[in-house]
Tab-separated table of C-alpha atoms (C1' of nucleotides) in Angstrom:
chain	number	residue	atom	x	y	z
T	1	UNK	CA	-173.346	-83.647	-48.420
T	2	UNK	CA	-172.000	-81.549	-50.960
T	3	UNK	CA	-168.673	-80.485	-48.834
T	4	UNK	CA	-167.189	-83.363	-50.264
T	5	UNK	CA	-167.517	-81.663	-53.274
T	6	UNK	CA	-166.773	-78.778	-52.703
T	7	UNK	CA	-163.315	-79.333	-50.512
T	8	UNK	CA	-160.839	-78.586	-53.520
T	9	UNK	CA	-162.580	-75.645	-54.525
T	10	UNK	CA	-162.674	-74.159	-51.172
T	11	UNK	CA	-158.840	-74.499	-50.969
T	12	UNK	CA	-159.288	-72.569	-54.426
T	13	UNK	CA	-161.700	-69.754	-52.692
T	14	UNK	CA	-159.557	-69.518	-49.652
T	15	UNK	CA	-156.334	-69.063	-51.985
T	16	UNK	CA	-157.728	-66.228	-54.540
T	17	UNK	CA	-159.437	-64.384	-51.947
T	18	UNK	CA	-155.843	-64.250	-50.103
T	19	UNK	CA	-154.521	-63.279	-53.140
T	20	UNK	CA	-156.871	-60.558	-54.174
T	21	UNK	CA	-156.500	-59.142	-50.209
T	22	UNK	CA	-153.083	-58.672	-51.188
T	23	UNK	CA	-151.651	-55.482	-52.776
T	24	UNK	CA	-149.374	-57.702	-54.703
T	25	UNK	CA	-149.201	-56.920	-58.376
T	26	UNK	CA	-152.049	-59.070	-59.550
T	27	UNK	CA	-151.556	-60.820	-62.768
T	28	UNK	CA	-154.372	-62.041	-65.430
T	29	UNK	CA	-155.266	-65.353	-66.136
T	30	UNK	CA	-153.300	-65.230	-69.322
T	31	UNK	CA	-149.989	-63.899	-67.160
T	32	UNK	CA	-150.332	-66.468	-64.395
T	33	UNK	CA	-150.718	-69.051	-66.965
T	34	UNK	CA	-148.270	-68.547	-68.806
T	35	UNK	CA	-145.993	-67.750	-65.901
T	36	UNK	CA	-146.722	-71.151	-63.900
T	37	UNK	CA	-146.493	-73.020	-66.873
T	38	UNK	CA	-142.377	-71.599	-67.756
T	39	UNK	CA	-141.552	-72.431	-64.404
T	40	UNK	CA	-142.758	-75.741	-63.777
T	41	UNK	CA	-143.129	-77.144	-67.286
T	42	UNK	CA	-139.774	-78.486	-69.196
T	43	UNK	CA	-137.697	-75.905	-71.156
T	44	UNK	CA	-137.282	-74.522	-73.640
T	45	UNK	CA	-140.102	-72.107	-74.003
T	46	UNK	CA	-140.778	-69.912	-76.848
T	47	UNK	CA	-143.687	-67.436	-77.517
T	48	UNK	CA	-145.257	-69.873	-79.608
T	49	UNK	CA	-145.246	-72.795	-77.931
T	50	UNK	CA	-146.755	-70.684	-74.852
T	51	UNK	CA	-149.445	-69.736	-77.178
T	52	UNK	CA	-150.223	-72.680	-78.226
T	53	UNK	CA	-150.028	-74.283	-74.781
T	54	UNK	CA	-152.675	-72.157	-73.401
T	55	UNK	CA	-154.863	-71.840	-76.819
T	56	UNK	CA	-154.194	-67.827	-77.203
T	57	UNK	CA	-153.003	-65.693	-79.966
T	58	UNK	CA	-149.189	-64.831	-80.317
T	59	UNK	CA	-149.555	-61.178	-79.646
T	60	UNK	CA	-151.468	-61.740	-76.407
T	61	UNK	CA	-148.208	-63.732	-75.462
T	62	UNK	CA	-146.044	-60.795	-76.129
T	63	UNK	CA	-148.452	-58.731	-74.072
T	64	UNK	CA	-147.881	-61.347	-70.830
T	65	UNK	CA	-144.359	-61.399	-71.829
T	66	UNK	CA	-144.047	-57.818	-71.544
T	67	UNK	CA	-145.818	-57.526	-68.564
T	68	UNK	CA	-143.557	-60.287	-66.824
T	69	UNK	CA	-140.457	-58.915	-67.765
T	70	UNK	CA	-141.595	-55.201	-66.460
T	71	UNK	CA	-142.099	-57.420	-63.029
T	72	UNK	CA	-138.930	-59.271	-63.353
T	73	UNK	CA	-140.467	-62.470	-63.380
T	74	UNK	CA	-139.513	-63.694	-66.658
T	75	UNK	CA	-137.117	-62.780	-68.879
T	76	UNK	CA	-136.460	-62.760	-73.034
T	77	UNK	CA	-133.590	-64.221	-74.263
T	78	UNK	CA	-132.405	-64.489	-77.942
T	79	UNK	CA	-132.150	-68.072	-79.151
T	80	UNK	CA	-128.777	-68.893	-80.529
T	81	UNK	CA	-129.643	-71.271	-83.270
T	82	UNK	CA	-132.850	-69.036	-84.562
T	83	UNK	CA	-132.244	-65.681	-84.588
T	84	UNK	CA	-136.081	-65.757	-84.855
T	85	UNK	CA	-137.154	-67.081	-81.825
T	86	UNK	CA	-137.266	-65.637	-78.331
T	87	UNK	CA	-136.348	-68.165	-75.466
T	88	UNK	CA	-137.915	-67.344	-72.050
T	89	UNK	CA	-136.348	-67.866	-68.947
T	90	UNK	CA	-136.619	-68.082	-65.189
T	91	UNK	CA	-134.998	-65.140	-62.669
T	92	UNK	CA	-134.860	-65.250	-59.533
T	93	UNK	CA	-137.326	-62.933	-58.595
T	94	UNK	CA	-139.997	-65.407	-60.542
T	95	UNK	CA	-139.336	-68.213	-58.029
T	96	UNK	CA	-139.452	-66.427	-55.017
T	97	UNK	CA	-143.198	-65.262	-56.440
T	98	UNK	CA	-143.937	-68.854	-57.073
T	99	UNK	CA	-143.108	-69.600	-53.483
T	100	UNK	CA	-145.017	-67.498	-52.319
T	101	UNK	CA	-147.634	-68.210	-53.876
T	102	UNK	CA	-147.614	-71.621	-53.411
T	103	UNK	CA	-147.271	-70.997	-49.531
T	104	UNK	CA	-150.414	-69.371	-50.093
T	105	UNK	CA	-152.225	-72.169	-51.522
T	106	UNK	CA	-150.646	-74.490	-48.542
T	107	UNK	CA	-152.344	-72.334	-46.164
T	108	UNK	CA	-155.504	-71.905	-47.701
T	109	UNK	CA	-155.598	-76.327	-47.961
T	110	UNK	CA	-154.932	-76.102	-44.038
T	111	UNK	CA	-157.086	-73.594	-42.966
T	112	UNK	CA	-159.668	-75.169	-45.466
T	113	UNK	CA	-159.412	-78.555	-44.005
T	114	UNK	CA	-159.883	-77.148	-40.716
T	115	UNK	CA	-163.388	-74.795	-41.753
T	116	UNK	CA	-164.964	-78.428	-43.393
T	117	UNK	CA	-164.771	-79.685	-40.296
T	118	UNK	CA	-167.368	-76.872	-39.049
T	119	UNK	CA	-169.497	-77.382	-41.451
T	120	UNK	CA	-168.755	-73.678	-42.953
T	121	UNK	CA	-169.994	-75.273	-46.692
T	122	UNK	CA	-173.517	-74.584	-46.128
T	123	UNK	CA	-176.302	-75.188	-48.324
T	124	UNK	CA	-176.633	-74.757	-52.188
T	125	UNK	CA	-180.212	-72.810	-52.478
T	126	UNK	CA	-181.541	-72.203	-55.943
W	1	UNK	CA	-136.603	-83.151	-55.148
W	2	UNK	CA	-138.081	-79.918	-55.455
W	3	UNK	CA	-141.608	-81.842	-56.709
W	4	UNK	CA	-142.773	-82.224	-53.167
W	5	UNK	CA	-142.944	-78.527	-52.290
W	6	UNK	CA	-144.011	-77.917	-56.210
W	7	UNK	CA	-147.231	-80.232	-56.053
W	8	UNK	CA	-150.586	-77.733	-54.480
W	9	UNK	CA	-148.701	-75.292	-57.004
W	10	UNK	CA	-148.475	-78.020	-60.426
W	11	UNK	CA	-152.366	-78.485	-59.486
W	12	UNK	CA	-152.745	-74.866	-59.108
W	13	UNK	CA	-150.722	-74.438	-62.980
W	14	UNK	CA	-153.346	-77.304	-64.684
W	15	UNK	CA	-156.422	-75.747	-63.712
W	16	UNK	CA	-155.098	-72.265	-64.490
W	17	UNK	CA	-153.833	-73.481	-67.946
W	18	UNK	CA	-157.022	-75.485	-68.321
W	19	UNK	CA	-159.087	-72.589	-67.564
W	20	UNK	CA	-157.020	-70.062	-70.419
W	21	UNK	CA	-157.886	-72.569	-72.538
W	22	UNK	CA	-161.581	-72.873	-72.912
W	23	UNK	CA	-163.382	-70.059	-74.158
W	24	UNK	CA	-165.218	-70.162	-71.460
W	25	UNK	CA	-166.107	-66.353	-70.114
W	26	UNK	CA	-163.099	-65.607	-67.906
W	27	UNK	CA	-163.242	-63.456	-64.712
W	28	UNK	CA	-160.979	-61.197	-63.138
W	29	UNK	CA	-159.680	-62.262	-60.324
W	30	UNK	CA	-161.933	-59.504	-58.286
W	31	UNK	CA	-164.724	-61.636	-59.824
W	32	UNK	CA	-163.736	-65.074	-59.389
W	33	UNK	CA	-163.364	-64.225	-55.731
W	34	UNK	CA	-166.951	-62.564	-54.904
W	35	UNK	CA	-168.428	-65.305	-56.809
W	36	UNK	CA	-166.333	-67.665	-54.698
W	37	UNK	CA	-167.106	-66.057	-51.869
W	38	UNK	CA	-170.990	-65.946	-52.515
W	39	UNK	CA	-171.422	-69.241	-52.836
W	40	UNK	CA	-169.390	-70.953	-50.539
W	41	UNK	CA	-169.673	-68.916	-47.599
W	42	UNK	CA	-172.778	-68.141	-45.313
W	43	UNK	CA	-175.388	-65.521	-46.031
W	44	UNK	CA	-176.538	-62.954	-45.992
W	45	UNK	CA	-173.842	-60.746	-48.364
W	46	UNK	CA	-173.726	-57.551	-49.003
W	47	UNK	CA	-171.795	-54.977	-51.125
W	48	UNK	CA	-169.882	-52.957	-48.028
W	49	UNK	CA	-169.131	-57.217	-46.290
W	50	UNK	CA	-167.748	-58.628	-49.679
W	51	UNK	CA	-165.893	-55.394	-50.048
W	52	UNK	CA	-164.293	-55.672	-47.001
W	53	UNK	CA	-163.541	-59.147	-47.222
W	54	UNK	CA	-161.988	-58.843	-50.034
W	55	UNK	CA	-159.969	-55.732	-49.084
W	56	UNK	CA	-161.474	-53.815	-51.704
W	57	UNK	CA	-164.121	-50.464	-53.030
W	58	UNK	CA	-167.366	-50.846	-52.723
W	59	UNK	CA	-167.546	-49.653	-56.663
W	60	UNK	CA	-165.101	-52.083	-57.353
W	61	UNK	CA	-167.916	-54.688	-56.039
W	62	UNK	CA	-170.402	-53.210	-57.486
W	63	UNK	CA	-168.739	-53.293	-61.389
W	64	UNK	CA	-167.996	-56.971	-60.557
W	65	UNK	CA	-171.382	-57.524	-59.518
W	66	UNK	CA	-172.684	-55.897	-62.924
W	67	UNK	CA	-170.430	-58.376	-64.718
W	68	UNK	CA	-171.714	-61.333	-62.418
W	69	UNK	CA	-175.247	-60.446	-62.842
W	70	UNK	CA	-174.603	-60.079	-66.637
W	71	UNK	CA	-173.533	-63.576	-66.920
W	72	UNK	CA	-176.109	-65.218	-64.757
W	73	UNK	CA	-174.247	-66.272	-62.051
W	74	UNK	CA	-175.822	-63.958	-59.473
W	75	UNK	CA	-178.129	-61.428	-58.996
W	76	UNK	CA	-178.858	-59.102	-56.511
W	77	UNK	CA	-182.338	-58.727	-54.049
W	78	UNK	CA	-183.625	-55.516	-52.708
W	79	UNK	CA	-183.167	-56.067	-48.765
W	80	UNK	CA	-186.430	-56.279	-46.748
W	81	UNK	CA	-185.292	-55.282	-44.082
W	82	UNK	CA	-183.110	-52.502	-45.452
W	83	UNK	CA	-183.751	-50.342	-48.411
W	84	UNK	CA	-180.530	-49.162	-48.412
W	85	UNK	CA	-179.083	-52.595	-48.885
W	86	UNK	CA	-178.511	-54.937	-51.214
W	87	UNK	CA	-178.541	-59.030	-50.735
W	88	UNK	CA	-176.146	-60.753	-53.355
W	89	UNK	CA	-178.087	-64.325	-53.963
W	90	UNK	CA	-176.967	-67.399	-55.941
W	91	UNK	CA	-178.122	-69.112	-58.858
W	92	UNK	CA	-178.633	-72.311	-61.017
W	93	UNK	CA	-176.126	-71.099	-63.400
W	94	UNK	CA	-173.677	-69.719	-60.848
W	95	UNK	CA	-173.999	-73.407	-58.882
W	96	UNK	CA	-173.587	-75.222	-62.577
W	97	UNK	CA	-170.011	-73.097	-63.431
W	98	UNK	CA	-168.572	-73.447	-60.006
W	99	UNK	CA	-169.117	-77.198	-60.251
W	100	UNK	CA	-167.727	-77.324	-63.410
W	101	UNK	CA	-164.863	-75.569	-62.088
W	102	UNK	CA	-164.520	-77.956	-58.959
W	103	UNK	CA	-164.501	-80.762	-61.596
W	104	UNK	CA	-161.716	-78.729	-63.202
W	105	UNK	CA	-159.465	-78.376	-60.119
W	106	UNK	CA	-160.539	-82.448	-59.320
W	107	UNK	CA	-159.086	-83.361	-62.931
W	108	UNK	CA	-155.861	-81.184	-62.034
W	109	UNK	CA	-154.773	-82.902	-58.970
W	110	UNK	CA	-155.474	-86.366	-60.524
W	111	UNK	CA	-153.651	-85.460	-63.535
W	112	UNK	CA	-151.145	-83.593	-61.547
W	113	UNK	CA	-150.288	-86.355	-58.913
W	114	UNK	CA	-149.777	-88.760	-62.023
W	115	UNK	CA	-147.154	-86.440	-63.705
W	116	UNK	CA	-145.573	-85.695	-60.386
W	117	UNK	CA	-144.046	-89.508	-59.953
W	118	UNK	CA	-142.881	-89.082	-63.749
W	119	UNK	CA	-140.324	-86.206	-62.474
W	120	UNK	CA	-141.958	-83.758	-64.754
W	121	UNK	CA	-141.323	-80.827	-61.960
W	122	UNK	CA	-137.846	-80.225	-63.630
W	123	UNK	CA	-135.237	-78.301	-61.675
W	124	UNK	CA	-135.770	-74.377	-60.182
W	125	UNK	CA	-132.907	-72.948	-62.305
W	126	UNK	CA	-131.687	-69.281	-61.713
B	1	DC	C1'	-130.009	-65.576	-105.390
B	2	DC	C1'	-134.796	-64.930	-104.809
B	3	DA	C1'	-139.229	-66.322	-103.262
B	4	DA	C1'	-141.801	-68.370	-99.568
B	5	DT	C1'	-142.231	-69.435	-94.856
B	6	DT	C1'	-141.663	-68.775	-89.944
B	7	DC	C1'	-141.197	-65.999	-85.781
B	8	DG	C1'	-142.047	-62.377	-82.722
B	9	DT	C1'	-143.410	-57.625	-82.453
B	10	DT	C1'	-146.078	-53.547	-83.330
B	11	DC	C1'	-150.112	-51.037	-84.681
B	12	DC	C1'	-155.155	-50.269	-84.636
B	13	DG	C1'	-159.764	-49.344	-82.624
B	14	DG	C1'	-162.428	-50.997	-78.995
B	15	DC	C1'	-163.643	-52.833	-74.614
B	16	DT	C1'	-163.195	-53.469	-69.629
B	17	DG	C1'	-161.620	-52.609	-65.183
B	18	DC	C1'	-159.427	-49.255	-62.144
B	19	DG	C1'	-159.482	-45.514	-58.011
B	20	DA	C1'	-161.448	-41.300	-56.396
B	21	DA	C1'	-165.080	-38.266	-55.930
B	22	DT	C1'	-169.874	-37.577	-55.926
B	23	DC	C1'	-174.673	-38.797	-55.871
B	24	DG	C1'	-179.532	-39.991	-54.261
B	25	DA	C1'	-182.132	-42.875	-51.345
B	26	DA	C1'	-182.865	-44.821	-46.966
B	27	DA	C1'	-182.105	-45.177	-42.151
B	28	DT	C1'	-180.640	-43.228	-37.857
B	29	DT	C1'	-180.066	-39.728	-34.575
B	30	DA	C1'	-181.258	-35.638	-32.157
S	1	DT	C1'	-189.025	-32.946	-38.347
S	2	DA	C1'	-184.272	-31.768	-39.500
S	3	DA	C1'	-179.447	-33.036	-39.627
S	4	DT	C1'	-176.359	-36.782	-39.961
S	5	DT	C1'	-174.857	-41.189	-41.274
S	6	DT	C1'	-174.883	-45.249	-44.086
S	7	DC	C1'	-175.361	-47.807	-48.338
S	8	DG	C1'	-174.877	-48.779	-53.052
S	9	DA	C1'	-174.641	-46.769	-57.632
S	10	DT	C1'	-172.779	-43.580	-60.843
S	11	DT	C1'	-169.543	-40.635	-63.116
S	12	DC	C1'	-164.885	-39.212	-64.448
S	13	DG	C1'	-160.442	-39.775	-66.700
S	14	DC	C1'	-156.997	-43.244	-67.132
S	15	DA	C1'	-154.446	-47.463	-67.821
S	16	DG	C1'	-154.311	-52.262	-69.459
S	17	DC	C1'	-155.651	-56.037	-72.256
S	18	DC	C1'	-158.211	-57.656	-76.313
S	19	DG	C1'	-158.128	-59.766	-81.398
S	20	DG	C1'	-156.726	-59.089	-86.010
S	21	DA	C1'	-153.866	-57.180	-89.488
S	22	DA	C1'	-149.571	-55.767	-90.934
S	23	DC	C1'	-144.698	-55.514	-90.222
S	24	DG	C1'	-139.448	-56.455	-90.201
S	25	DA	C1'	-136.048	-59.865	-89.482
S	26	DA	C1'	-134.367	-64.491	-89.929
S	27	DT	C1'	-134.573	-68.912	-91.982
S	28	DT	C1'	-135.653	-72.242	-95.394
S	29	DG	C1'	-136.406	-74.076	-99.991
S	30	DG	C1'	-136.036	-74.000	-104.937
DNA sequence: CCAATTCGTTCCGGCTGCGAATCGAAATTA
DNA sequence: TAATTTCGATTCGCAGCCGGAACGAATTGG
């Protein structure tokens, strides 16, 4: 009864426990976030506008910033028409992660589809 | 073009974003996949089985278990059977926040599928 | 030209999680 | 019973992220 329910997040379970298996460098929430959302949200994207896409303060974007740059999965770039602002791009490296990852999640939907049909949810006991 | 292969991944972005967002107490990943793990797989679980589940210390567990426990969404049972063990057991408030979260992830596919016919995936640039 | 604003970074003390080693209690083995 | 093994918790020093305040640089407005 509830496995209906529950089918989406499973494919969640499925993916985060593959992902914390992994020795990958894992990223916080804040990092992924902000990562996912430069890749597959419309350019440009500046520290600010990440912060205030994901509700956090400016200096905790610089942190994620930081941190994604030291993994090569972002990069800084000054903005031409305001010397102020920090543009922040895509490499390479960053979409091959994303692939990855995303293969992940693909895997985890299959193999979750496949484990509902077994009845794996079990109950929900107080 | 690319928006097909992008799509589990888009779903994956809104509920990450969505998540940063609320102030909502936010796990480490470590923590988000015990919990995970607790509730939607079968009993009984133990310190040394999530630990190697999740490919991980046992004092790594147990800190994520003291953080669990801390905020109500499970607590641990002295094992009859074994004194040595210790049985990690659901509750209300652990079966409320991982609904919520399912409702979360539901939102982010609806919402994600929508944007997806509008294009929004925007090219993989280098 | 000079003040005010905007933008991103850096500094600060504090908190949390990390791996590795060690511990005591309980169970198992001999 | 005595020695060994197993289980989870605890301790240690260390690294990373936290929010908030303050900062320098660049831009904007009078």
């Amino acid at each position: 009864m509830t496995g209906t329910n529950l089918t989406p997040l499973n494919v969640w379970r499925r993916a985060m426990v593959d992902n914390v298996r992994r020795d990958a460098p894992d990223l916080s929430a804040r990092q992924m976030a902000a990562l996912l959302t430069v890749y597959m949200t419309a350019p440009p994207h500046t520290v600010r506008g990440l912060a205030s896409r994901l509700n956090v303060s400016k200096p905790a974007i610089t942190r994620a910033l930081d941190r994604l740059s030291e993994l090569g999965l972002a990069r800084r770039k000054a903005d031409p028409r305001d010397g102020r602002s920090v543009l922040v791009q895509r490499t390479v490296k960053g979409s091959v992660y994303l692939s990855e990852f995303a293969e992940l999640i693909a895997a985890a939907e299959r193999d979750g589809a496949a484990q509902a049909r077994l009845g794996g949810a079990s109950s929900m006991r107080r």
